[in-house]
Every structure is written in structure tokens, then in C-alpha cells.
Coordinates of C-alpha atoms (C1' of nucleotides) in Angstrom, one line a residue:
Chain A
X1 CA 122.8 117.7 63.9
X2 CA 119.6 117.9 65.8
X3 CA 116.6 119.3 64.6
X4 CA 113.5 121.0 67.0
X5 CA 112.8 119.4 69.8
X6 CA 110.6 116.7 69.7
X7 CA 108.8 114.5 72.5
X8 CA 110.6 111.7 73.5
X9 CA 109.4 108.2 73.2
X10 CA 108.7 106.2 76.4
X11 CA 111.5 104.3 77.1
X12 CA 111.1 101.0 78.3
X13 CA 111.3 100.9 82.3
X14 CA 112.0 98.0 84.4
X15 CA 108.3 98.2 85.2
X16 CA 107.4 97.7 81.6
X17 CA 109.7 95.3 81.1
X18 CA 108.4 93.2 84.0
X19 CA 104.7 93.3 82.5
X20 CA 105.7 92.7 78.7
X21 CA 104.4 89.2 78.0
X22 CA 101.9 88.9 80.7
X23 CA 98.4 88.0 80.0
X24 CA 95.3 89.8 81.0
X25 CA 95.7 88.4 84.7
X26 CA 99.1 89.4 86.5
X27 CA 99.2 87.7 90.0
X28 CA 101.9 89.8 91.8
X29 CA 103.3 88.1 94.9
X30 CA 105.8 89.0 97.8
X31 CA 105.8 87.9 101.6
X32 CA 108.0 88.6 104.6
X33 CA 108.6 86.3 107.6
X34 CA 107.7 88.1 110.6
X35 CA 110.5 86.9 112.9
X36 CA 111.9 90.6 114.3
X37 CA 110.7 94.3 113.8
X38 CA 110.9 95.2 110.2
X39 CA 113.8 97.8 108.9
X40 CA 113.1 100.1 106.4
X41 CA 115.2 98.1 103.9
X42 CA 111.8 95.5 104.1
X43 CA 110.0 98.7 102.3
X44 CA 111.6 98.5 98.7
X45 CA 110.0 95.2 97.6
X46 CA 106.8 96.3 98.6
X47 CA 107.0 99.0 97.0
X48 CA 108.3 97.5 93.9
X49 CA 105.5 95.2 93.7
X50 CA 102.8 98.1 94.5
X51 CA 104.2 99.9 92.0
X52 CA 104.0 96.9 89.3
X53 CA 100.8 96.0 90.1
X54 CA 99.5 100.3 89.5
X55 CA 100.8 100.0 86.5
X56 CA 99.7 96.9 85.2
X57 CA 96.0 98.4 86.7
X58 CA 96.4 101.5 84.8
X59 CA 96.8 99.2 81.2
X60 CA 93.5 97.8 82.3
X61 CA 95.2 94.2 83.1
X62 CA 93.5 92.3 85.9
X63 CA 96.4 92.6 88.4
X64 CA 96.5 91.3 92.1
X65 CA 99.1 91.8 94.6
X66 CA 99.1 89.1 97.0
X67 CA 101.0 89.7 100.3
X68 CA 102.0 87.0 102.5
X69 CA 102.8 86.5 106.2
X70 CA 105.2 83.5 106.6
X71 CA 103.8 82.6 109.8
X72 CA 104.7 79.0 109.7
X73 CA 108.3 79.7 109.5
X74 CA 110.4 78.7 113.2
X75 CA 111.6 81.2 115.6
X76 CA 114.9 80.8 114.7
X77 CA 116.5 83.2 116.8
X78 CA 115.5 85.2 120.0
X79 CA 114.1 88.7 118.4
X80 CA 116.1 92.1 119.1
X81 CA 115.2 93.6 122.1
X82 CA 113.2 90.6 123.7
X83 CA 114.2 88.9 126.7
X84 CA 115.2 85.4 127.2
X85 CA 112.1 84.2 128.3
X86 CA 112.0 83.4 124.1
X87 CA 114.3 80.7 124.6
X88 CA 111.1 78.0 125.0
X89 CA 109.9 79.2 121.8
X90 CA 112.7 78.5 119.6
X91 CA 112.1 76.4 116.7
X92 CA 108.2 77.2 117.2
X93 CA 106.4 78.2 114.6
X94 CA 106.2 81.7 114.8
X95 CA 102.3 81.6 114.5
X96 CA 103.0 79.8 118.1
X97 CA 105.1 82.1 119.9
X98 CA 103.8 84.9 122.0
X99 CA 104.1 88.2 120.8
X100 CA 107.2 90.4 122.4
X101 CA 105.9 92.8 125.4
X102 CA 105.0 96.2 124.0
X103 CA 103.5 95.3 121.2
X104 CA 100.0 94.4 120.2
X105 CA 99.2 91.2 118.9
X106 CA 98.8 87.6 120.1
X107 CA 101.4 86.3 118.2
X108 CA 104.9 87.0 117.5
X109 CA 103.7 86.7 113.7
X110 CA 100.5 88.5 114.0
X111 CA 102.8 91.7 116.2
X112 CA 105.3 92.0 113.8
X113 CA 103.6 91.7 111.0
X114 CA 101.2 93.9 111.7
X115 CA 103.5 96.4 112.8
X116 CA 105.1 96.8 109.4
X117 CA 101.9 96.3 107.3
X118 CA 98.8 97.4 109.5
X119 CA 97.3 94.3 108.8
X120 CA 95.6 92.7 111.6
X121 CA 94.6 88.9 110.9
X122 CA 92.7 88.4 114.1
X123 CA 89.2 90.0 114.6
X124 CA 89.6 89.6 118.3
X125 CA 92.7 92.0 118.5
X126 CA 91.7 94.9 116.2
X127 CA 93.6 98.4 116.2
X128 CA 93.3 100.6 119.3
X129 CA 92.5 103.3 117.0
X130 CA 91.7 104.2 113.5
X131 CA 95.2 105.5 112.3
X132 CA 95.5 103.7 109.3
X133 CA 98.4 101.2 108.9
X134 CA 101.8 101.8 107.2
X135 CA 100.8 100.2 103.7
X136 CA 97.5 102.4 103.8
X137 CA 99.4 105.3 104.6
X138 CA 101.6 104.1 102.0
X139 CA 99.1 103.8 99.4
X140 CA 99.8 100.0 99.1
X141 CA 96.8 98.0 98.1
X142 CA 97.6 94.2 98.7
X143 CA 95.6 91.0 99.5
X144 CA 97.3 89.7 102.6
X145 CA 97.0 86.3 103.6
X146 CA 98.9 83.6 106.0
X147 CA 101.1 81.1 105.4
X148 CA 99.7 79.0 108.4
X149 CA 96.0 79.8 106.9
X150 CA 97.0 78.7 103.5
X151 CA 98.6 74.9 105.0
X152 CA 95.3 74.7 107.4
X153 CA 92.9 75.0 103.9
X154 CA 94.4 72.2 102.5
X155 CA 95.1 73.9 99.3
X156 CA 98.6 73.0 99.5
X157 CA 98.2 69.4 100.1
X158 CA 98.8 67.9 96.5
X159 CA 101.9 69.7 96.1
X160 CA 103.2 68.9 99.2
X161 CA 102.6 65.0 97.8
X162 CA 104.3 65.8 94.7
X163 CA 107.4 66.9 96.7
X164 CA 107.2 64.2 99.2
X165 CA 107.3 61.8 96.2
X166 CA 109.4 63.2 93.8
X167 CA 111.7 63.8 97.2
X168 CA 115.0 62.1 95.1
X169 CA 114.3 64.7 92.7
X170 CA 114.5 67.4 95.1
X171 CA 117.5 65.7 96.7
X172 CA 119.2 66.0 93.7
X173 CA 118.6 69.6 92.8
X174 CA 119.7 70.7 96.4
X175 CA 123.1 69.1 95.7
X176 CA 123.5 70.1 92.3
X177 CA 123.1 73.7 92.7
X178 CA 123.9 74.3 95.9
X179 CA 126.4 71.0 96.8
X180 CA 123.4 70.6 99.5
X181 CA 124.0 67.2 100.3
X182 CA 120.8 65.3 102.1
X183 CA 120.7 61.7 103.3
X184 CA 118.9 59.2 101.2
X185 CA 116.1 59.0 103.9
X186 CA 115.6 62.8 104.1
X187 CA 112.0 63.9 102.9
X188 CA 111.4 67.9 102.2
X189 CA 109.0 68.1 105.0
X190 CA 108.7 69.7 108.7
X191 CA 106.0 68.4 110.7
X192 CA 105.2 70.2 113.5
X193 CA 106.4 67.9 117.0
X194 CA 103.2 67.1 118.5
X195 CA 105.1 67.3 121.9
X196 CA 106.8 70.3 121.8
X197 CA 105.1 71.9 118.9
X198 CA 108.6 72.9 117.6
X199 CA 108.9 73.3 113.7
X200 CA 112.4 73.8 113.3
X201 CA 113.7 70.7 114.8
X202 CA 111.9 67.9 113.3
X203 CA 113.2 65.3 110.7
X204 CA 110.7 63.2 108.0
X205 CA 110.9 60.0 106.6
X206 CA 109.3 57.5 105.4
X207 CA 106.3 59.1 103.4
X208 CA 103.6 56.4 102.3
X209 CA 101.3 58.1 100.9
X210 CA 98.9 59.4 104.1
X211 CA 101.8 59.9 106.6
X212 CA 105.4 60.6 107.2
X213 CA 107.6 59.7 110.4
X214 CA 109.4 62.3 111.9
X215 CA 112.0 62.9 114.8
X216 CA 112.4 65.9 116.7
X217 CA 115.8 66.2 117.4
X218 CA 117.9 67.7 119.7
X219 CA 120.8 68.3 117.7
X220 CA 119.4 69.1 114.2
X221 CA 119.9 72.4 114.0
X222 CA 121.9 74.9 116.6
X223 CA 119.6 77.3 117.2
X224 CA 116.7 75.2 118.7
X225 CA 116.6 72.1 120.6
X226 CA 114.1 69.7 119.7
X227 CA 112.8 67.3 122.1
X228 CA 113.5 63.7 120.8
X229 CA 109.5 63.0 120.1
X230 CA 109.6 60.6 117.5
X231 CA 105.9 60.3 115.8
X232 CA 103.4 59.4 112.9
X233 CA 101.8 62.2 111.6
X234 CA 99.9 63.2 108.2
X235 CA 102.1 65.9 106.1
X236 CA 98.7 67.3 105.3
X237 CA 96.2 70.2 107.0
X238 CA 98.5 72.5 108.2
X239 CA 100.8 69.6 110.4
X240 CA 103.7 71.0 109.1
X241 CA 105.2 72.9 106.2
X242 CA 107.4 72.8 103.2
X243 CA 111.0 74.1 103.4
X244 CA 111.4 77.3 102.4
X245 CA 113.1 77.1 98.8
X246 CA 110.1 74.5 98.4
X247 CA 107.8 76.3 99.6
X248 CA 108.5 79.6 97.6
X249 CA 107.8 77.2 94.2
X250 CA 104.7 75.9 95.8
X251 CA 103.3 79.4 96.3
X252 CA 103.9 80.1 92.6
X253 CA 102.1 77.2 91.5
X254 CA 99.3 77.2 93.7
X255 CA 98.6 81.2 93.5
X256 CA 99.8 81.3 89.6
X257 CA 102.4 83.9 90.1
X258 CA 103.7 85.8 87.1
X259 CA 105.9 88.7 89.0
X260 CA 107.4 88.1 92.0
X261 CA 110.7 90.3 92.9
X262 CA 113.7 89.1 95.4
X263 CA 116.2 90.6 97.3
X264 CA 119.7 90.4 96.3
X265 CA 120.1 88.2 99.1
X266 CA 118.1 85.6 97.8
X267 CA 119.1 86.1 94.0
X268 CA 123.1 85.2 94.4
X269 CA 124.1 82.3 92.3
X270 CA 123.1 78.8 93.7
X271 CA 121.1 81.0 96.1
X272 CA 117.3 80.0 97.0
X273 CA 116.1 81.9 94.2
X274 CA 117.9 79.6 91.5
X275 CA 117.0 76.4 93.9
X276 CA 113.2 77.3 93.4
X277 CA 112.9 77.5 90.0
X278 CA 114.7 74.5 89.3
X279 CA 111.9 73.0 91.9
X280 CA 109.6 74.5 90.1
X281 CA 110.4 73.6 86.7
X282 CA 110.9 70.1 87.4
X283 CA 109.2 69.0 89.8
X284 CA 105.9 71.4 89.5
X285 CA 106.2 71.5 85.9
X286 CA 105.0 75.3 86.5
X287 CA 106.8 78.6 85.3
X288 CA 109.0 80.7 87.2
X289 CA 107.4 84.2 87.9
X290 CA 109.5 86.9 86.0
X291 CA 111.8 87.9 88.4
X292 CA 112.9 91.2 89.8
X293 CA 115.7 91.4 91.6
X294 CA 116.4 94.6 93.8
X295 CA 119.4 95.8 95.6
X296 CA 119.0 96.6 99.7
X297 CA 117.6 100.1 100.8
X298 CA 119.9 101.9 103.6
X299 CA 119.6 105.3 105.5
X300 CA 122.4 106.7 106.2
X301 CA 124.5 104.1 104.8
X302 CA 124.1 101.8 107.7
X303 CA 123.6 98.4 106.8
X304 CA 120.1 97.1 108.3
X305 CA 119.5 94.2 110.5
X306 CA 116.6 93.3 111.8
X307 CA 117.9 90.3 114.1
X308 CA 120.1 93.0 115.3
X309 CA 118.0 95.7 116.0
X310 CA 120.3 97.9 113.6
X311 CA 118.3 100.7 111.3
X312 CA 115.1 102.7 112.0
X313 CA 111.9 100.6 111.8
X314 CA 110.0 100.9 108.7
X315 CA 106.9 102.1 110.4
X316 CA 109.0 104.9 112.0
X317 CA 110.0 105.5 108.5
X318 CA 106.7 105.8 107.2
X319 CA 105.1 107.8 109.8
X320 CA 108.8 110.5 109.2
X321 CA 108.3 111.2 105.9
X322 CA 105.2 111.9 103.3
X323 CA 103.9 109.0 101.7
X324 CA 104.3 110.2 98.2
X325 CA 108.2 111.3 99.1
X326 CA 109.4 107.8 100.5
X327 CA 107.8 106.3 97.3
X328 CA 109.7 108.4 94.8
X329 CA 112.9 108.2 96.7
X330 CA 112.6 103.9 97.0
X331 CA 111.0 103.7 93.4
X332 CA 113.1 106.6 91.4
X333 CA 116.1 104.3 91.0
X334 CA 115.9 101.1 89.5
X335 CA 115.7 97.9 91.3
X336 CA 119.2 96.6 90.8
X337 CA 121.0 100.0 92.1
X338 CA 121.1 99.8 95.5
X339 CA 119.8 103.0 97.7
X340 CA 121.4 104.9 100.3
X341 CA 118.8 108.0 101.9
X342 CA 120.4 110.1 104.7
X343 CA 118.0 111.5 106.9
X344 CA 119.7 115.3 107.1
X345 CA 118.5 118.5 106.2
X346 CA 120.2 118.9 102.9
X347 CA 119.6 115.7 101.7
X348 CA 115.7 116.2 102.7
X349 CA 115.7 119.6 100.9
X350 CA 117.1 118.6 98.0
X351 CA 114.6 115.5 97.7
X352 CA 111.4 117.4 98.3
X353 CA 113.0 119.9 95.5
X354 CA 113.6 116.9 93.0
X355 CA 109.9 115.6 93.9
X356 CA 108.3 118.7 93.3
X357 CA 110.2 119.2 90.3
X358 CA 108.7 115.6 89.0
X359 CA 105.3 116.7 90.2
X360 CA 105.4 120.0 88.1
X361 CA 106.6 118.2 85.2
X362 CA 103.8 115.4 85.3
X363 CA 101.1 118.2 86.2
X364 CA 102.5 120.0 82.4
X365 CA 101.4 119.5 79.2
X366 CA 104.3 118.5 78.1
X367 CA 105.6 115.6 80.5
X368 CA 107.8 113.0 79.3
X369 CA 105.9 109.3 79.6
X370 CA 108.7 108.1 82.1
X371 CA 108.2 111.1 84.4
X372 CA 104.4 110.6 84.0
X373 CA 104.7 106.9 84.8
X374 CA 107.4 107.5 87.5
X375 CA 104.8 110.0 89.3
X376 CA 101.8 107.3 89.0
X377 CA 103.8 105.1 90.9
X378 CA 104.8 107.7 93.5
X379 CA 101.2 108.8 94.2
X380 CA 100.2 108.2 97.6
X381 CA 96.9 106.7 96.5
X382 CA 96.3 105.2 92.6
X383 CA 94.4 108.5 90.7
X384 CA 94.2 109.1 87.2
X385 CA 94.0 113.1 87.5
X386 CA 97.3 114.8 88.4
X387 CA 97.0 117.3 91.2
X388 CA 98.3 121.0 90.2
X389 CA 102.3 121.3 92.2
X390 CA 102.4 123.4 94.9
X391 CA 102.7 127.1 93.8
X392 CA 103.7 128.2 97.1
X393 CA 106.2 125.8 98.9
X394 CA 109.0 127.2 100.9
X395 CA 112.1 124.6 100.9
X396 CA 112.4 122.0 103.6
X397 CA 115.4 123.6 104.9
X398 CA 113.5 126.8 105.8
X399 CA 110.4 125.1 106.8
X400 CA 112.5 123.2 109.4
X401 CA 113.9 126.7 110.7
X402 CA 110.5 127.6 111.7
X403 CA 109.5 124.6 113.0
X404 CA 112.5 125.1 115.6
X405 CA 109.8 127.5 117.0
X406 CA 107.8 125.1 118.9
X407 CA 104.7 127.5 119.8
X408 CA 104.4 128.7 116.1
X409 CA 102.3 127.4 113.3
X410 CA 103.8 127.0 110.0
X411 CA 100.5 128.2 108.7
X412 CA 100.0 131.5 110.7
X413 CA 103.3 132.3 109.6
X414 CA 103.0 132.0 105.8
X415 CA 99.4 133.8 106.0
X416 CA 101.2 136.5 107.8
X417 CA 103.4 136.7 105.2
X418 CA 100.3 137.6 102.7
X419 CA 100.3 134.1 101.2
X420 CA 97.1 132.5 100.4
X421 CA 97.4 129.0 100.2
X422 CA 95.2 126.4 98.5
X423 CA 94.1 123.6 100.6
X424 CA 96.2 121.4 98.4
X425 CA 99.0 123.5 99.4
X426 CA 98.4 124.0 102.6
X427 CA 98.3 120.0 102.8
X428 CA 101.6 119.5 101.6
X429 CA 103.2 122.4 103.4
X430 CA 101.5 121.2 106.6
X431 CA 103.7 117.2 105.7
X432 CA 106.3 119.1 104.5
X433 CA 106.8 120.9 108.7
X434 CA 105.5 117.2 110.2
X435 CA 108.8 115.9 108.4
X436 CA 110.6 118.7 109.9
X437 CA 109.3 118.5 113.3
X438 CA 109.7 114.5 113.2
X439 CA 113.2 115.1 111.9
X440 CA 114.5 117.7 114.9
X441 CA 112.8 114.9 117.3
X442 CA 114.6 111.9 115.8
X443 CA 117.6 113.6 115.7
X444 CA 118.6 116.6 118.3
X445 CA 121.9 117.3 116.8
X446 CA 121.1 118.7 112.9
X447 CA 124.6 119.2 111.2
X448 CA 124.5 122.3 109.4
X449 CA 121.4 123.5 111.2
X450 CA 121.7 126.2 114.1
X451 CA 119.2 125.2 117.1
X452 CA 117.6 128.3 118.4
X453 CA 118.0 129.4 122.1
X454 CA 114.9 129.3 124.3
X455 CA 114.7 132.7 126.0
X456 CA 116.0 132.0 129.2
X457 CA 118.7 130.7 127.7
X458 CA 119.2 133.9 125.5
X459 CA 119.0 135.7 128.9
X460 CA 122.2 133.7 130.2
X461 CA 124.4 134.3 126.8
X462 CA 123.4 138.2 126.9
X463 CA 125.3 137.8 130.8
X464 CA 128.5 136.4 128.4
X465 CA 128.8 139.4 126.0
X466 CA 130.7 142.5 126.9
X467 CA 129.3 146.2 127.3
X468 CA 129.6 146.9 123.9
X469 CA 127.7 144.2 122.6
X470 CA 125.2 144.6 125.2
X471 CA 124.6 148.4 124.4
X472 CA 124.7 147.2 120.8
X473 CA 122.1 144.4 121.4
X474 CA 119.9 147.3 123.5
X475 CA 119.6 149.5 120.3
X476 CA 118.6 147.2 118.1
X477 CA 115.6 146.3 120.6
X478 CA 114.8 149.9 120.2
X479 CA 115.0 150.2 116.5
X480 CA 113.3 147.1 116.1
X481 CA 110.6 147.4 118.1
X482 CA 109.9 150.9 115.9
X483 CA 110.6 149.5 112.4
X484 CA 107.6 150.1 110.9
X485 CA 107.9 147.5 107.9
X486 CA 109.3 143.9 109.2
X487 CA 111.0 142.8 106.5
X488 CA 114.8 141.4 106.1
X489 CA 116.1 144.4 104.6
X490 CA 114.6 147.0 107.0
X491 CA 115.8 144.5 109.5
X492 CA 119.5 144.1 107.8
X493 CA 119.2 148.5 108.0
X494 CA 118.4 148.8 111.6
X495 CA 120.9 146.4 112.3
X496 CA 123.7 148.5 111.0
X497 CA 122.3 151.6 112.7
X498 CA 122.3 150.1 115.8
X499 CA 125.7 149.4 115.8
X500 CA 126.9 153.1 114.2
X501 CA 124.7 154.0 117.2
X502 CA 126.9 152.4 119.7
X503 CA 130.1 153.0 118.1
X504 CA 131.0 150.4 116.3
X505 CA 132.1 150.2 112.3
X506 CA 129.7 147.5 111.2
X507 CA 131.6 146.5 108.1
X508 CA 135.1 146.4 110.1
X509 CA 133.8 144.8 113.2
X510 CA 131.1 142.0 112.1
X511 CA 132.2 140.1 114.4
X512 CA 131.8 142.1 117.5
X513 CA 127.9 142.9 116.3
X514 CA 126.9 139.8 114.6
X515 CA 128.4 138.0 116.9
X516 CA 126.8 139.2 120.0
X517 CA 123.4 138.9 118.1
X518 CA 124.3 134.5 117.3
X519 CA 125.2 134.4 120.7
X520 CA 121.7 135.2 121.9
X521 CA 120.2 133.3 119.0
X522 CA 121.7 130.2 118.9
X523 CA 124.8 130.5 121.6
X524 CA 126.8 130.4 118.5
X525 CA 129.6 132.6 117.2
X526 CA 128.3 132.6 114.0
X527 CA 125.0 131.9 112.0
X528 CA 122.7 132.4 109.0
X529 CA 122.6 136.3 107.5
X530 CA 120.7 137.9 110.4
X531 CA 118.1 140.0 108.5
X532 CA 116.4 137.3 106.2
X533 CA 116.6 135.0 109.6
X534 CA 114.8 137.5 111.7
X535 CA 112.4 138.2 109.4
X536 CA 111.7 134.6 109.1
X537 CA 111.6 134.5 113.2
X538 CA 109.0 137.4 113.6
X539 CA 109.4 140.3 115.7
X540 CA 108.0 139.1 119.4
X541 CA 110.1 136.1 119.3
X542 CA 113.1 138.5 118.1
X543 CA 112.5 141.1 120.9
X544 CA 112.4 138.5 123.7
X545 CA 115.8 137.0 122.8
X546 CA 117.7 140.8 122.6
X547 CA 116.0 141.6 125.9
Chain B
rG1 C1' 134.6 80.2 94.2
rC2 C1' 130.1 82.2 92.1
rG3 C1' 126.3 85.9 91.3
rC4 C1' 124.8 91.4 91.5
rC5 C1' 125.9 96.3 91.8
rU6 C1' 129.6 100.3 91.4
rC7 C1' 134.0 103.8 89.3
rU8 C1' 131.2 110.6 85.6
rA9 C1' 134.0 118.4 88.1
rG10 C1' 137.5 119.3 94.1
rC11 C1' 133.1 116.6 97.1
rU12 C1' 128.1 114.3 96.4
rC13 C1' 125.7 112.6 92.8
rA14 C1' 122.4 112.7 87.1
rA15 C1' 122.4 111.7 82.4
rU16 C1' 115.5 108.9 81.5
rU17 C1' 116.6 100.9 82.2
rU18 C1' 117.2 99.1 73.7
rG19 C1' 123.0 104.6 72.3
rG20 C1' 121.4 110.9 70.4
rC21 C1' 124.7 118.1 72.6
rA22 C1' 128.3 115.3 80.0
rG23 C1' 124.6 118.2 83.4
rA24 C1' 123.1 119.8 88.3
rG25 C1' 123.5 120.9 93.6
rC26 C1' 127.9 122.1 97.1
rA27 C1' 133.0 123.7 97.3
rA28 C1' 136.4 126.9 95.0
rC29 C1' 137.1 131.5 92.2
rG30 C1' 135.6 136.8 89.9
rG31 C1' 132.0 141.1 90.5
rA32 C1' 127.6 143.5 93.0
rC33 C1' 125.0 145.5 97.0
rU34 C1' 127.1 151.3 102.2
rC35 C1' 123.2 144.8 103.9
rU36 C1' 127.5 139.7 107.5
rU37 C1' 130.9 134.5 109.3
rA38 C1' 126.8 129.8 106.3
rA39 C1' 122.3 136.2 102.8
rU40 C1' 120.9 137.5 97.7
rC41 C1' 122.2 138.2 92.1
rC42 C1' 125.7 138.0 88.3
rG43 C1' 129.6 135.8 85.8
rC44 C1' 133.7 132.5 85.4
rA45 C1' 135.9 127.7 85.8
rG46 C1' 136.2 123.1 86.6
rG47 C1' 136.2 116.3 82.0
rU48 C1' 141.3 111.4 78.6
rU49 C1' 133.4 109.4 81.9
rC50 C1' 139.0 103.7 86.0
rU51 C1' 142.2 101.0 81.8
rG52 C1' 142.8 98.5 77.2
rG53 C1' 140.4 96.6 72.7
rG54 C1' 135.5 96.1 69.9
rU55 C1' 130.8 97.2 67.6
rU56 C1' 128.5 102.3 65.1
rC57 C1' 126.9 107.7 61.2
rA58 C1' 127.3 108.5 66.9
rA59 C1' 129.6 104.8 73.0
rG60 C1' 129.4 107.2 80.0
rU61 C1' 125.7 104.1 78.1
rC62 C1' 126.3 97.8 74.3
rC63 C1' 130.1 93.6 73.6
rC64 C1' 135.2 91.6 75.5
rA65 C1' 139.2 91.5 78.9
rG66 C1' 141.6 93.9 82.9
rG67 C1' 142.1 96.9 87.5
rG68 C1' 140.1 99.5 91.6
rG69 C1' 135.7 99.4 95.3
rG70 C1' 131.0 97.5 97.5
rC71 C1' 127.8 94.1 98.7
rG72 C1' 125.0 89.1 99.0
rU73 C1' 125.6 84.1 99.1
rA74 C1' 127.9 78.9 100.8
rC75 C1' 124.0 74.6 105.9
rC76 C1' 118.5 78.4 107.9
rA77 C1' 114.7 80.9 106.2

RNA sequence: GCGCCUCUAGCUCAAUUUGGCAGAGCAACGGACUCUUAAUCCGCAGGUUCUGGGUUCAAGUCCCAGGGGGCGUACCA
């Protein structure tokens, strides 16, 4: 038994749940280790955290989204696409290694972090142009920080002291949770070697409250060789760093983090998140932020790997898709579920349709609360008002088809159809067109889409046709040239008449006549319905191909 | 080993994250248009929601057990 349609209540989303119980001040934290070019999967965490911050602010909470650059981490492999010259830098902090050739930035950390986020810390090396960086484009509002700055500022010194004094407890937690056995003299601290500058190869012992003894061991790790130096150094003020799992807990304590998501690689049982949580609670007496575990985001089902250079870079994807569409694709799926998206014509066409449907729904009066929230977090910039959804918005595959004609502008074409676009509609259409052009540039063979020949290729194809077909094309040309109305019905009629002109029955010998057309248009025996395609193509372009 | 995800129409997936009419796209099938091989329109069909239990007035959804598939993780971040 069902009554009349009632407004649906707002169902708790993952965003609501994460924010549930957060005090008026919400600190959301995320970070990135800039050890290579960031692939698209890295965007998911960013967008999840940004969505949380955005909704928190909409509710009147004071929300900070802090985004850290983990530049104290060691260079632990040669970044993909760079040369052997990086061997000597293995083991150094990322801020101390040079930027790979061809990338902007003064250090490896700066180069990769800047490329990914658009945030350049070093004022001495500002962007060459005013183009917004990826985070700005996506409408992500974050406060950036560098771990090297945080260490140097001394703000972590108290926590470092606590951890060093509690070294036995730390060893115990490692052993209990992950089965990692550390010898009794091991201290949870990695000094930067004063002689060779490496941080990944040092082994610290004997903390006396002011300094630690350390040895830069040649064989501590397999990926870098320490210089053998022994020294005594203060663990404070940026002379070294905490190991990863301690550093994570330290950030929670220092910043008072209330929510921090993490990829599934951190969230496995006895994984780094569990260890960090135990360290935070037991050693630092600090609550663990609300966790938001999230699955991977892949393109084309390809497993990403920044170290192996597999997968599209994040900044390339940001340039390809409209920001709201990218946000939508990532945020419409709850974090624990994996996302795969194919950058092909059917998938993009569907994605645009679905996004526009959400947009229309959000702009309507009876929007469901959950849709409203989803739409809000997909906006390219946070705003209260909802713009009208586009009235005239041709499907992506049609836009792509038109964009295959390099000299023809979509806006021009649309106005020739007699459609008047609002500013917002033309902006959206332009974004769609830009996506189509980028897609064509990145994937030359688009599955399911014909590739149009240029005039000289068409002439070549005409040479391969038989006499009847050439004759047919001539008649087509004549009839189309004189056609008073350039619309698909009239064109289709003209094609049929042209076939009859030369004594071909267009019904029974469709392959002869349409085959000829498709050959000169696409170099193919088959193609889309001719009338509507030619209507879209335009008279001039058509006639140049018919000869 | 441990953890997470997943199994729904022929295919790809939805079904709103604390249960409320199992739905779309494509494919297929039937029809219309003197206008196609990949057009458009109309229509039809398609299901034991992996299996077995349980909770409930009500389960694709929640709980327990089992099975298939995918991924993560073990020392580094």
C-alpha cells in the first residue's frame, strides 16, 4: 500500500556520518608524498576531504582543510621518467633532491607537489603564467603546509620528545600490531645525516633528552646506501623526522585533526592506520580522527602506479574534464566502493547526461535532499545559488562528432541552427567541446566513432569507387548544392533521388550508394545515418568531399 | 593469514550510505516512416537480486554461515 508521493527525508550520507558529532571547529587533514607524478587516483582523497569541508561550512561549522606536502620523506626510488642521475639522491629528503628535468620547481618535492596541486611554496619560482592550478580549477580550498617547515618551526619538538622517551612503548606497539620486531636500542627517529644528507639510511639510538646518537648505515635499507657516518645530533628543529606512522599520529595531535580519510592501502588490518591510531591513543593521549577509508579510483580499469608511471596524471585529467564532471564522477560513489571510469565516448556521453540530470534536479523545486548535497559538492566553486541547468545541451557524442571538423566552431554551428544560448549555456557547451577536443588529441582511435577524412583523402577514396558510384556522388553533389533547406529530411530525400537518377534502387542497393558516401566521408563501408550526419556536417564540408 | 570491496536482465551498471513498487542504457525481438549498414519514433520481452539460514508487517539492502571474483596489506612511506 502506497500513499501519494511524499518528499523523501534526507538519508544520512557518508559525509553526514563523518561530520556527525564534530564540534563547531572541524579540522580536516590530508597529505601527499611528492615522490613522483601524481596519477588520477590521488584525486579521490582530495575531493573527499574537500567535500567534507564544504558541507561542514554549509552547516555553519568552522572548517579547515589542511593539505600537507610530505617533503621530509626520503627519496626511496628513482622517479619514473627520470634518469640515473637520481641515484646519488636516493635516501635524501624529497626537499633536498633536485627537480627532475622539464618540471618547474626548485626541488623534487616542489616539482611534484606543485604539478599536482598548483601550490608553489617557493616565491622565487612562481608559475610562468596565471593559469589556475589543478586544485583551483577543481574548486578545492585547502590550506597548504610543508612538513619540512613544520619540523623546522619546532612545533613538533614536544611530540618528538614524547615519542623518544616512550620508545619502548612504540616498539611494543609495532610488535603487537604488525609483528615488526625492533631491537632494544632502536629509536623512532630518523636524523638527516650531517655528512651525506640522507634521512632514509640513519639509525638512531641513545636519547638523553637533548640529542640522539646515529649511524648512517650503508645497509639499513635496500634502496639507498648510507655513508657510514656516526654522529650526535639534536632531534629537534628539522634535523630529522619521525617515522611515517608516528608522524601521522603527531600531525593529528599537533593540528587537532577531527577527520582524516585514507586510501585502502593504509587501512588494512594491522596496517599503518591501525598502528598510528594506537600510537596516538596510547602514547600521545590524542583521539583518532574520524576515519574515512576510501577505495581506488581508476581510469579504464588500469591499475595506477605513480612509481611505474602507469596511468594518466592527475593534472592531465583535470585539464581534460570539466571540473564539476570530474567531481561528480568521484563523489557520487561512496568512498568504500571502487570507481572505474572509462575515458571513451559512450561513458563520457552517459556521464554528461547523468550530471545534467542531477543539475536539473538540483535546480528544480522538488529536489531530494541527498541530490542537493551531491550537487553542492560537485560545484566547481562553492556557492549557495544553483544556476539553471542548460536548456540546450547536445549530447557529448554529437559534440565530438562536430568537433572532428577542426575549422568549425561549435558555437557558430549552434547559432546557425537558430538556437540562442544563454551565457551559462554557451560556457557549458564550450567545456563540453573542449573535452571532446582533448579526448580526440589523447586517443586517436575512438571506439565506436567514425573519423572523418579531409578533402584530399576523400578525393583518394573517390578514385577507388566504381563508375556507378562516382556517378551517384556527382548527382548527390548537384542536388545538395541546390537544396533550398539544409535539413536532414531534405538531404536524405536528395540522396535517394540521386540514386534513382543513376538507376540504382536505394532500398535494395543501399550498400552501393551509402557505401560510396561512407567511403568518401570516413574511408569506411559503414557509417551513421547519412541525412542527419550531413545536416550536422554542413553543406560546404559535404560538397568538398563529394568532389 | 588478516582487512576491504563485489556478485542484480544477454552485456555494463542503478536502486539514494539506518529496509518501503527491482530500474536504466546498450543488445535482442516486433512494428512504423517510399528516408540505410550504426537514424528517429512506438511497442514487446527480459529476474529464484550467487547459495542457505535468520530478523522484520516488509530484505537486493540488515545479521550469521558458505561459495565465486577483485583489491589491499606483511619490513618502507
